Coordinates of C-alpha atoms and ligand atoms in Angstrom, one line a residue:
M335 CA 124.8 175.7 145.6
P336 CA 123.9 178.6 147.9
D337 CA 124.5 182.2 146.8
D338 CA 126.1 182.9 150.1
A339 CA 128.1 180.1 151.8
N340 CA 128.4 182.3 155.0
D341 CA 124.6 182.7 155.6
L342 CA 123.0 181.4 158.8
V343 CA 119.6 180.0 157.7
E344 CA 116.8 181.2 159.9
G345 CA 115.3 178.4 161.9
V346 CA 118.3 176.1 161.5
W347 CA 120.6 178.3 163.7
P348 CA 119.6 179.8 167.0
H349 CA 117.7 183.0 166.8
S350 CA 120.7 184.9 168.4
A351 CA 123.2 183.6 165.8
H352 CA 124.7 186.3 163.6
R353 CA 128.0 187.4 162.2
G354 CA 130.0 190.0 164.2
D355 CA 133.3 191.6 163.6
G356 CA 135.2 190.1 160.6
G357 CA 132.2 187.9 160.0
E358 CA 132.8 185.8 163.2
L359 CA 129.9 183.7 164.3
V360 CA 128.3 185.0 167.5
V361 CA 125.8 183.0 169.5
G362 CA 124.0 184.1 172.7
G363 CA 126.2 187.2 172.5
V364 CA 129.4 185.3 172.7
S365 CA 131.8 184.9 169.7
A366 CA 133.0 181.6 168.4
G367 CA 136.6 182.6 168.9
E368 CA 136.1 183.5 172.6
L369 CA 134.3 180.2 173.2
A370 CA 137.1 178.2 171.6
R371 CA 139.8 180.1 173.4
T372 CA 138.0 179.7 176.8
Y373 CA 136.9 176.1 176.5
G374 CA 138.8 174.5 173.6
T375 CA 137.3 172.5 170.8
P376 CA 135.3 170.5 170.1
L377 CA 132.7 172.3 172.1
Q378 CA 128.9 171.9 172.4
V379 CA 127.3 175.3 172.8
L380 CA 123.7 175.6 174.0
D381 CA 121.8 178.9 173.7
E382 CA 119.8 179.1 176.9
T383 CA 117.5 181.8 175.6
E384 CA 116.7 179.6 172.6
V385 CA 115.9 176.6 174.7
R386 CA 113.6 178.7 176.9
R387 CA 112.0 180.4 174.0
R388 CA 111.1 177.2 172.2
A389 CA 109.9 175.6 175.5
S390 CA 107.6 178.5 176.2
Q391 CA 106.4 178.8 172.6
L392 CA 105.5 175.2 172.6
R393 CA 103.7 175.5 175.8
A394 CA 101.8 178.6 174.8
A395 CA 100.8 177.1 171.4
F396 CA 99.4 174.0 172.9
E397 CA 97.7 175.8 175.7
R398 CA 96.1 178.1 173.2
A399 CA 94.8 175.2 171.2
A400 CA 93.7 173.2 174.2
Q401 CA 91.8 176.2 175.6
A402 CA 90.1 176.7 172.2
H403 CA 88.9 173.1 172.3
G404 CA 87.7 173.1 175.9
T405 CA 90.6 171.2 177.5
S406 CA 94.0 171.6 179.2
V407 CA 97.5 170.4 178.3
R408 CA 100.8 169.6 180.0
I409 CA 104.1 169.7 178.0
Y410 CA 106.7 167.2 179.2
Y411 CA 110.3 167.9 178.0
A412 CA 111.6 164.6 176.8
G413 CA 114.9 164.4 178.6
K414 CA 116.4 161.8 176.4
A415 CA 117.1 164.5 173.8
L416 CA 119.6 166.2 176.1
L417 CA 119.5 166.0 179.9
N418 CA 121.4 167.9 182.6
T419 CA 120.4 169.8 185.7
S420 CA 120.6 173.2 184.0
I421 CA 118.2 172.2 181.2
V422 CA 115.8 170.7 183.8
R423 CA 115.8 174.1 185.6
W424 CA 115.2 176.0 182.4
V425 CA 112.3 173.9 181.3
L426 CA 110.7 173.8 184.7
A427 CA 111.0 177.6 184.9
E428 CA 109.1 177.8 181.6
G429 CA 106.3 175.8 183.1
L430 CA 107.1 172.4 181.6
N431 CA 107.2 168.9 183.2
V432 CA 109.9 166.4 182.4
D433 CA 109.8 163.0 180.8
V434 CA 112.4 160.4 181.8
C435 CA 113.0 156.9 180.6
T436 CA 115.6 155.3 182.9
G437 CA 116.6 155.4 186.5
G438 CA 119.6 157.6 185.5
E439 CA 117.4 160.2 183.8
L440 CA 115.1 160.1 186.8
E441 CA 118.0 161.0 189.1
V442 CA 119.2 163.9 186.9
A443 CA 115.7 165.3 186.8
L444 CA 115.4 165.1 190.6
A445 CA 118.9 166.6 191.0
G446 CA 117.7 169.5 188.8
G447 CA 115.0 170.3 191.2
A448 CA 112.0 168.7 189.6
D449 CA 109.2 167.8 191.9
A450 CA 108.7 164.1 191.4
A451 CA 105.0 164.7 190.8
Q452 CA 106.0 166.7 187.6
L453 CA 107.7 163.7 186.1
G454 CA 106.6 161.0 183.6
F455 CA 108.5 157.8 183.5
H456 CA 108.7 155.7 180.3
G457 CA 110.6 152.7 179.1
N458 CA 109.9 149.2 177.7
N459 CA 112.1 147.5 180.3
K460 CA 112.0 149.4 183.6
S461 CA 113.7 147.2 186.2
V462 CA 112.1 146.5 189.6
A463 CA 114.7 148.7 191.2
E464 CA 113.8 151.6 188.8
L465 CA 110.1 151.2 189.5
E466 CA 110.7 150.9 193.2
R467 CA 112.6 154.2 193.2
A468 CA 110.0 155.9 191.0
V469 CA 107.2 154.9 193.3
A470 CA 109.2 155.8 196.4
V471 CA 110.0 159.3 195.2
G472 CA 106.4 159.8 194.0
V473 CA 106.8 160.1 190.2
G474 CA 103.6 161.7 188.8
T475 CA 102.9 159.1 186.1
I476 CA 104.5 155.8 185.2
V477 CA 103.8 154.8 181.6
I478 CA 103.3 151.0 181.6
D479 CA 104.7 149.2 178.6
S480 CA 104.0 145.5 179.2
D481 CA 102.0 142.9 181.2
I482 CA 105.0 142.0 183.2
E483 CA 105.4 145.7 184.3
I484 CA 101.8 145.7 185.5
E485 CA 102.6 142.9 187.8
R486 CA 105.9 144.4 188.9
L487 CA 104.1 147.6 189.9
A488 CA 101.3 145.7 191.5
A489 CA 103.8 144.0 193.8
I490 CA 105.6 147.2 194.6
V491 CA 102.4 149.2 195.5
S492 CA 101.1 146.3 197.6
R493 CA 104.4 146.0 199.4
T494 CA 104.8 149.7 200.1
D495 CA 101.1 150.7 200.4
A496 CA 101.7 153.4 197.8
E497 CA 99.3 154.9 195.3
Q498 CA 100.7 155.2 191.8
R499 CA 99.1 156.9 188.8
V500 CA 99.8 155.1 185.6
M501 CA 99.1 155.3 181.9
L502 CA 99.2 152.5 179.4
R503 CA 101.4 152.9 176.3
V504 CA 99.7 151.7 173.2
N505 CA 101.0 151.2 169.7
S506 CA 98.5 152.8 167.3
G507 CA 100.0 151.1 164.3
V508 CA 100.9 154.5 162.9
H509 CA 104.6 155.0 162.3
A510 CA 105.6 158.4 161.2
E511 CA 109.0 159.5 159.9
T512 CA 109.7 163.0 158.6
H513 CA 107.4 163.5 155.6
D514 CA 105.6 160.2 155.5
F515 CA 103.6 158.0 157.8
L516 CA 102.6 154.4 157.6
A517 CA 99.5 153.0 159.2
T518 CA 99.2 149.3 159.7
A519 CA 97.1 147.1 161.9
H520 CA 100.0 145.9 163.9
E521 CA 103.4 147.6 164.1
D522 CA 106.3 145.3 164.4
Q523 CA 108.3 147.0 167.3
K524 CA 109.0 146.7 171.0
F525 CA 107.0 149.6 172.5
G526 CA 103.6 149.5 174.0
F527 CA 100.5 147.3 173.7
P528 CA 98.8 146.7 170.4
L529 CA 95.4 148.4 170.4
D530 CA 93.5 145.1 170.6
R531 CA 95.4 144.0 173.7
A532 CA 95.1 147.2 175.6
A533 CA 91.6 146.9 177.1
A534 CA 92.5 143.7 178.9
A535 CA 95.6 145.3 180.3
V536 CA 93.6 148.3 181.5
A537 CA 91.0 146.0 183.1
R538 CA 93.9 144.3 185.0
I539 CA 95.3 147.6 186.1
R540 CA 91.9 148.7 187.4
E541 CA 91.7 145.6 189.6
I542 CA 94.9 146.5 191.4
E543 CA 94.5 148.5 194.5
G544 CA 97.2 151.2 194.6
L545 CA 97.3 151.7 190.8
V546 CA 95.3 154.6 189.4
F547 CA 94.7 154.3 185.7
V548 CA 94.7 157.8 184.2
G549 CA 94.8 157.2 180.5
L550 CA 96.5 156.1 177.3
H551 CA 99.9 157.1 175.9
C552 CA 101.0 156.9 172.3
H553 CA 104.2 158.1 170.6
I554 CA 104.4 157.5 166.8
G555 CA 108.0 158.5 166.0
S556 CA 110.5 161.3 165.9
Q557 CA 111.5 164.1 163.5
I558 CA 108.0 164.2 162.1
F559 CA 106.8 166.9 159.7
G560 CA 103.1 167.7 159.3
V561 CA 100.1 166.7 161.4
A562 CA 98.6 163.8 159.3
G563 CA 100.4 161.0 161.3
F564 CA 99.4 162.5 164.7
R565 CA 95.7 162.9 163.5
E566 CA 95.5 159.4 162.3
S567 CA 97.0 158.0 165.5
A568 CA 94.8 160.1 167.7
S569 CA 91.7 158.9 165.9
R570 CA 92.7 155.2 166.4
V571 CA 93.6 155.8 170.1
L572 CA 90.3 157.6 170.7
D573 CA 88.3 154.5 169.7
L574 CA 90.0 152.6 172.5
H575 CA 89.7 155.6 174.8
Q576 CA 85.9 155.6 174.3
Q577 CA 85.8 151.8 174.9
L578 CA 87.7 152.2 178.2
L579 CA 85.2 154.9 179.5
A580 CA 82.7 152.1 179.9
G581 CA 84.9 150.7 182.8
G582 CA 85.7 154.0 184.6
D583 CA 87.2 157.4 184.1
V584 CA 89.9 158.0 181.5
P585 CA 90.9 161.6 182.3
Q586 CA 94.1 162.0 180.2
L587 CA 95.6 161.3 176.8
N588 CA 99.3 161.6 176.1
L589 CA 100.2 161.8 172.4
G590 CA 104.0 161.7 172.8
G591 CA 106.6 163.9 171.1
G592 CA 108.3 163.7 167.7
F593 CA 107.9 167.2 166.3
G594 CA 110.4 167.7 163.5
I595 CA 113.0 170.5 163.2
A596 CA 115.2 172.0 160.5
Y597 CA 118.7 170.6 160.3
T598 CA 119.4 172.1 156.9
R599 CA 117.8 174.7 154.5
A600 CA 116.0 171.8 152.9
D601 CA 113.9 171.1 156.0
D602 CA 110.5 172.8 156.4
P603 CA 109.0 171.8 159.7
T604 CA 105.3 172.6 160.4
P605 CA 105.1 175.8 162.5
I606 CA 104.4 175.0 166.1
G607 CA 101.0 176.8 166.2
E608 CA 99.8 174.9 163.2
L609 CA 100.9 171.7 164.7
A610 CA 99.3 172.3 168.0
E611 CA 96.0 173.4 166.5
G612 CA 96.1 170.5 164.0
I613 CA 96.6 167.8 166.6
V614 CA 94.4 169.2 169.3
S615 CA 91.5 169.9 166.9
A616 CA 91.8 166.2 165.7
V617 CA 91.3 165.0 169.3
A618 CA 88.4 167.4 169.9
E619 CA 86.7 166.5 166.7
G620 CA 87.2 162.8 167.4
C621 CA 85.7 163.2 170.8
A622 CA 82.7 165.1 169.5
A623 CA 82.1 162.4 166.9
R624 CA 82.2 159.8 169.7
G625 CA 80.2 161.8 172.1
T626 CA 83.0 161.8 174.7
R627 CA 84.5 164.5 176.8
V628 CA 87.9 165.8 175.5
P629 CA 90.5 164.4 177.9
A630 CA 93.3 166.5 179.4
L631 CA 96.2 166.3 177.0
A632 CA 99.9 165.8 177.3
F633 CA 102.8 166.0 174.8
E634 CA 106.5 165.1 175.1
P635 CA 108.7 167.0 172.7
G636 CA 112.4 166.8 173.1
R637 CA 114.2 167.6 169.8
A638 CA 111.9 170.6 169.1
I639 CA 113.0 172.3 172.3
V640 CA 116.8 171.7 172.3
G641 CA 117.7 170.7 168.8
N642 CA 118.2 174.1 167.2
A643 CA 119.5 175.6 170.4
G644 CA 122.7 173.7 170.2
I645 CA 125.7 174.1 167.9
T646 CA 129.0 172.3 167.9
L647 CA 132.2 174.2 167.4
Y648 CA 135.2 172.3 165.9
E649 CA 138.6 173.3 164.7
I650 CA 139.5 172.4 161.1
G651 CA 142.7 170.2 161.1
T652 CA 143.2 169.0 157.6
T653 CA 141.6 169.3 154.2
K654 CA 141.9 167.1 151.2
D655 CA 140.4 167.4 147.7
V656 CA 139.0 164.2 146.2
A657 CA 138.1 164.2 142.5
L658 CA 134.6 162.9 141.7
E659 CA 133.3 162.1 138.2
N660 CA 132.4 165.7 137.4
A661 CA 133.2 167.6 140.5
T662 CA 135.6 167.9 143.4
R663 CA 134.8 167.2 147.0
R664 CA 136.8 168.8 149.7
Y665 CA 137.1 166.6 152.8
V666 CA 137.4 168.8 155.8
S667 CA 138.6 167.0 158.9
V668 CA 137.6 168.4 162.3
D669 CA 138.8 167.5 165.9
G670 CA 135.7 165.6 166.9
G671 CA 133.3 163.4 164.9
M672 CA 131.1 160.4 165.5
S673 CA 132.0 160.3 169.2
D674 CA 130.2 163.6 169.7
N675 CA 127.6 163.2 167.0
A676 CA 126.7 159.7 166.0
R677 CA 123.6 160.6 164.2
P678 CA 125.0 160.8 160.6
A679 CA 126.6 157.4 161.1
L680 CA 123.5 155.9 162.8
Y681 CA 120.7 157.4 160.8
G682 CA 122.3 159.1 157.8
A683 CA 121.2 162.3 159.4
A684 CA 121.9 165.5 157.5
Y685 CA 123.5 168.6 159.1
S686 CA 124.8 171.9 157.9
A687 CA 128.0 173.7 158.7
R688 CA 129.4 177.2 158.5
L689 CA 132.8 178.8 159.0
A690 CA 132.7 180.2 162.5
S691 CA 136.0 182.1 163.0
R692 CA 135.3 184.4 160.1
S693 CA 133.3 184.8 156.9
G694 CA 135.0 183.3 153.9
S695 CA 135.6 185.4 150.8
A696 CA 136.3 182.7 148.2
D697 CA 133.7 181.0 146.0
P698 CA 131.8 178.1 147.7
V699 CA 133.2 174.6 147.3
L700 CA 131.4 171.3 147.9
V701 CA 132.6 169.9 151.2
R702 CA 132.2 166.8 153.4
V703 CA 133.0 167.4 157.0
V704 CA 134.5 164.4 158.6
G705 CA 135.8 163.5 162.1
K706 CA 139.0 162.2 163.4
H707 CA 137.9 158.6 164.0
C708 CA 139.3 155.5 162.3
E709 CA 136.2 154.8 160.3
S710 CA 135.2 156.0 156.8
G711 CA 131.6 156.4 158.1
D712 CA 132.8 159.1 160.5
I713 CA 130.9 161.9 158.8
V714 CA 129.8 165.1 160.5
V715 CA 128.2 166.8 157.6
D716 CA 127.7 164.7 154.5
H717 CA 127.5 167.6 152.1
D718 CA 127.4 171.3 152.2
Y719 CA 129.0 174.3 150.5
L720 CA 131.6 176.3 152.4
P721 CA 133.9 179.2 151.2
G722 CA 136.8 177.8 149.3
D723 CA 139.4 179.7 151.5
L724 CA 138.6 177.6 154.6
A725 CA 141.8 176.4 156.1
P726 CA 143.4 174.5 159.0
G727 CA 143.0 176.4 162.2
D728 CA 139.6 177.9 161.2
L729 CA 136.7 177.2 163.5
L730 CA 133.7 175.4 162.0
A731 CA 130.2 175.4 163.5
V732 CA 127.6 172.6 162.9
A733 CA 124.0 173.7 163.5
A734 CA 121.2 171.9 165.2
T735 CA 123.3 169.6 167.4
G736 CA 121.3 170.2 170.6
A737 CA 119.3 167.0 170.5
Y738 CA 120.5 163.4 170.6
C739 CA 124.2 164.3 170.1
A740 CA 125.6 164.5 173.7
P741 CA 123.2 161.7 174.8
L742 CA 124.4 159.3 172.1
S743 CA 128.1 160.4 172.5
S744 CA 130.8 157.8 173.1
N745 CA 134.5 157.6 173.8
Y746 CA 135.2 155.8 170.6
N747 CA 139.0 155.8 169.9
H748 CA 139.4 157.2 173.4
V749 CA 138.3 160.6 172.4
P750 CA 137.1 162.5 175.5
R751 CA 133.5 163.9 175.4
P752 CA 133.4 167.7 174.9
P753 CA 132.0 170.1 177.5
I754 CA 128.6 171.6 177.2
V755 CA 128.6 175.4 177.6
A756 CA 125.5 177.5 177.9
V757 CA 125.5 181.0 176.4
A758 CA 123.0 183.8 177.1
D759 CA 123.2 187.6 177.0
G760 CA 126.9 187.8 176.2
A761 CA 128.0 185.4 178.9
S762 CA 129.0 181.7 178.8
R763 CA 129.4 179.0 181.5
V764 CA 130.1 175.3 181.6
I765 CA 127.0 173.3 182.4
V766 CA 128.5 169.8 181.8
R767 CA 132.3 169.6 182.1
G768 CA 134.4 168.0 179.4
E769 CA 136.0 164.6 179.9
T770 CA 139.7 164.5 180.6
I771 CA 142.3 161.9 179.8
D772 CA 142.2 161.0 183.5
D773 CA 138.5 160.3 183.1
L774 CA 139.3 158.0 180.2
L775 CA 141.9 156.1 182.2
A776 CA 139.9 156.0 185.5
R777 CA 137.9 152.9 184.7
D778 CA 140.8 150.8 183.5
A779 CA 141.4 148.4 186.4
G780 CA 144.8 147.6 185.0
I781 CA 146.1 151.1 185.9
A782 CA 147.3 151.7 189.4
Q783 CA 145.2 154.6 190.8
Ligands
LLP1297 N1 108.3 160.4 174.0 C1 108.6 159.2 173.8 C2 107.9 158.1 174.4 C3 109.8 158.9 173.0 O1 110.1 157.7 172.8 C4 110.5 160.0 172.4 C5 111.7 159.8 171.6 C6 110.0 161.3 172.7 C7 108.9 161.5 173.5 C8 110.7 162.5 172.2 O2 110.8 162.6 170.8 P1 111.3 163.9 170.1 O3 110.3 165.0 170.3 O4 112.6 164.3 170.6 O5 111.4 163.6 168.6 N2 117.9 159.1 168.7 C9 117.0 159.4 167.7 C10 115.7 159.8 168.2 C11 115.1 158.7 169.1 C12 113.8 159.2 169.7 C13 113.3 158.3 170.8 N3 112.1 158.6 171.4 C14 117.5 160.5 166.9 O6 118.6 161.0 167.2 O7 116.9 161.0 165.9

């Protein structure tokens, strides 16, 4: 139980988050009450300064590490974590590139002003139409994921006379998740080429006029703490990298994303400078041991840039005390739920919540924050402690909802998706409008339009 159930844990909440008059939560200089009155609830709030700060910190940390080890680095923001044209503009302004994994993400990145040459395009099943579009607009790098995709791209570049830079996604057999990593010879999953199949694929790519092979790509998982998994994976990939040098240049190496963040006070992610130095030094040492040149590096963080920049504001609707064997749990129902944040239901993900309309004054009680959906697994925050005087009508904020919440959102139970509002320097503005009931009805062909 925390000493103070009103505290805003450093690193979990945006840097700007603090308690203003009456203990009201303020983010980006705008109070929770003002946000709720202006835009309603539920509401996804994104602290623009925090997104930019994290993007530039990441870039600076990796550039510092790369420079120290005699190479260069590009940071691609992984758009799957949260993508809209405003975020694209912010990360481009901070000197990042953007990683997309579908034709839809590609269009948002382009609409946000990305130069196609700044984009990387992933995905294990890119359609011919998606690949044609990517080649036509001049996407910087396409990350090839299968033999079939090599032939699809070969046909496209031969038909269009284009030149396309490509990487090959390999599966290093390292799978990292939060505190642990597993290393096996063959990982049983859909992405990439097993290491022992990759050389043949690269040889095939090198035969194709119009495809320019630039290097290997590897992504070992998401929400990873520590550097051990990245170091192990880099060492395995560097063996292949060295082998490929016999057949031509391999100027780049992309080690993916996956840097973990703090969702609750229990999480202790590796500081970004330590992570950057730990990973880049592993590559540099691995290259020195093999007598090869350190390739230009690339990374693709998503969550680490937007996760802690986002909070979700809800209004408390009902509360209910349920007796447990030796405690009482207060169920606190809010006006959203698994439609705006599916991660607790999908992954058992942990979140933390705080009263936002005011500080509470009563002793903390054990709560479970739940949504309004017809499903007992509709959990927003599995457990946390909140002031016992919380009541219907209070605003509740959930921290660290910036990544993989809006992108995984749904209209389950015909609940409209909330707007996304950016806050910075005391001002707020809608960056993605909320859905309306008309939006929900618009696709039903049985309704006369
Ligand atoms: N690069 C590749 C090739 C990826 O597949 C991913 C994430 C990333 C970069 C970015 O990973 P990040 O830095 O954001 O961890 N929906 C799940 C996460 C799925 C991640 C998929 N790939 C979640 O909500 O936890």
